[in-house]
Amino acid sequence: MPSRKLSDAFTSHPVNLHHKFLDLYSIKELPETHAWTSQLDDYPFSGDATCNTENVPIIDLNNENATELIGHACKTWGVFQIINHNITKNLLDEVELAGKGLFSLPMQQKLRAARQPDGVSGYGVARISSFFTKLMWSEGFTITGSPLEHARQLWPNDYHKFCDTIEEYQKSMKTLAGRLMWLMLGSLGITNDDVKWATPEGGCAALQLNSYPACPDPGRAMGLAAHTDSTILTILHQSNISGLQVLREGTNRWITVPPHPGALVIHVGDLLHILSNGLYPSVLHRAVVNRTRHRLSVAYLYGPPSSVKISPLPKLVDHYHPPLYRPITWTEYLGTKAKHFDKALTSVRLKRPTKDSNTENQMKALELIQLRHRARRIDVILRCDGDGENKAPRELLGGYFHWHSNLVLTCLADYDHYYNATGLFRLPGLVKYLLILLCGIISFLSIELESDDNLGGSEKAGDYTLAATIAYFSNDPDDDDGADNMESLKEMEIF
Ligand SMILES: O=C(O)CCC(=O)C(=O)O
Ligand SMILES: [Fe+2]
C-alpha cells in the first residue's frame, strides 16, 4: 500500500542530525565541521566560477505572452523570476519578519520544535546534510499544513501573530502556485482535460524558512549545498540579500540570481521534470553566504496531491518520445530523494533499449518471422492437400485472404527485423499500424469465411494470424510487453 501523506515520506529513511546543531550566530571563526573545500566534494563546488554574463529571465505575469515566456524559461533555464504576481510587498515583509523572529530565538527554545528524525516539519539543519561530510552554514524550519502546533511549542503564550502571517502567506502562495503550474503546463499544450488532479483545491505544499547567518569565512562555507527541489515548482522569496545561485543548463557555471525588488524566484522541480518527460529540467541550485549580513529565504514547495501518481503526461509521449520516468507519488519520490539524493531522478528513470535489448528485439522479430513462415507453410500444405477441389468459393476466398494477410505480416516482420538489425530506416508508425490493422481485419474475414467445414487447420492458422497481429502490435522496441506477447503466442501451441 503506497504511503498517502507527505509525513510518511521519511519513515523508512530517518536522519538523526540532532547532534549537529550549533548556534551559528555566536561563532567568530569557521569551525572545521563547516569548512568546505573544492576537493571535498566535486558536486557542490563543481563549476565554482560564477558568472553573470546572462541573467535569469524576469517575467511580468501581466505580459500577454507570459505563457510562451515561461515555457521558454522553463526549457532553457529551469528557473525564472516573476513580477506582478499579486503578492503584496506587505505580506512578503511580514513573512520575512516572522522568519527572523523565529530564528532569533535562543537555541533551546527552537529545539522545542525540532524536526523528528523521520518527520517532515519542524526546526533543523537541512535534511540533505546527511549526504555531506561537512555541515552547512544555515538552519531551517519546515511547515506542512497548520503552523499551530509548532508555533505553540515555540511561543506558548504568543503564537497568534506567527500563525496568522504564515497562514495568510500559505493561502496566497497556493493560489499563485496553482496559477503558475497552469502557465507552465499550458506552455506545454496541456489543458484541464489532461491533468484531472490539478484543481485549485488540489495540490500539496510545504513552507521552508531558511536562515543564513553572517559567516566569518564565507569563501569556505556553504549555505545550502547544490540540489534540485522535489516539487512541481518552488516559489522562493529571497530577502534583498543575494545568495541564490543556479547552475546554467549545459554549462559548468553558477549564475547568481540577484534579488529584484518585489520579484519571486520560480524553480522547476523534479516532478515537473517528470511530468514534462524531461522537457523542463529541474534546476540545480545552491545558496552561498556572506560575511556581514544575515540572509533569510522563504521557499513554498508545491506539488501534487500526495497520493497521485505522477508520470510523463500522455500528450507529451509518443512512439518517438517514449516515457522516460515511471509513475511515482510525491510521498514516494521524497522517500527516493531521501535515499538517493542527486540520483533520485535517475533512479525513477525507465531503462531505454540498450544494445542488448535491441538484440533482444531483433531476436523477437526473427522469431516472429520464423513463426509466420511456418504458418504459411501449413497453409500451403492444407491448400495443396487435394481439399482444394472440394472447397466452396467462399472458403477459397477465405484462404486467399488469409494467405495475403500472412504475406503482408511476414513482409512487415522482415522489414522490422531489417530495421532493427541495421537501424537504417523506419517505416512511419502510423503506416505500419494501418497495414497491421488491415491484416487483422483480413484474418478475421478469412476465419469467418473458412470456419464451418473440414479446414480446421486453416482455421487455426487464421486464429494464429490474428494472435500474431496482436503480438506484432506489441512487438515494439520500446514496449516491454512484447516478450510477454511472444510467450502467450507460443503457449497457444497452434503448431
Ligand atoms: O535560500 C535560497 O536561496 C535557496 C533555498 C532553497 O533552495 C530551498 O529551500 O530549497
Ligand atoms: Fe531548493
XYZ file of C-alpha atoms and ligand atoms in Angstrom, residues 208 210 212 224 227 229 234 236 238 243-245 267 285-287 295-297 299 301, ligand 1:
31
model
C 10.507 26.159 4.151
C 15.859 29.220 5.595
C 21.837 32.009 6.714
C 22.785 25.210 1.249
C 20.277 20.329 -5.032
C 13.747 20.665 -5.452
C 9.015 26.216 -5.913
C 11.187 31.425 -3.482
C 14.728 35.805 -1.046
C 22.952 34.238 -2.152
C 20.933 32.055 -4.518
C 22.907 30.595 -7.414
C 12.211 26.860 -9.758
C 20.751 25.476 -7.264
C 22.537 26.328 -4.025
C 22.793 29.166 -1.524
C 20.069 36.327 4.850
C 16.625 34.796 5.007
C 14.669 32.972 2.320
C 10.507 28.653 -0.155
C 7.451 23.914 -2.129
O 17.883 30.224 0.180
C 17.870 30.069 -1.020
O 18.100 30.971 -1.818
C 17.576 28.709 -1.575
C 16.619 27.893 -0.745
C 16.320 26.580 -1.359
O 16.878 26.211 -2.345
C 15.331 25.679 -0.749
O 14.781 25.985 0.308
O 15.071 24.605 -1.353
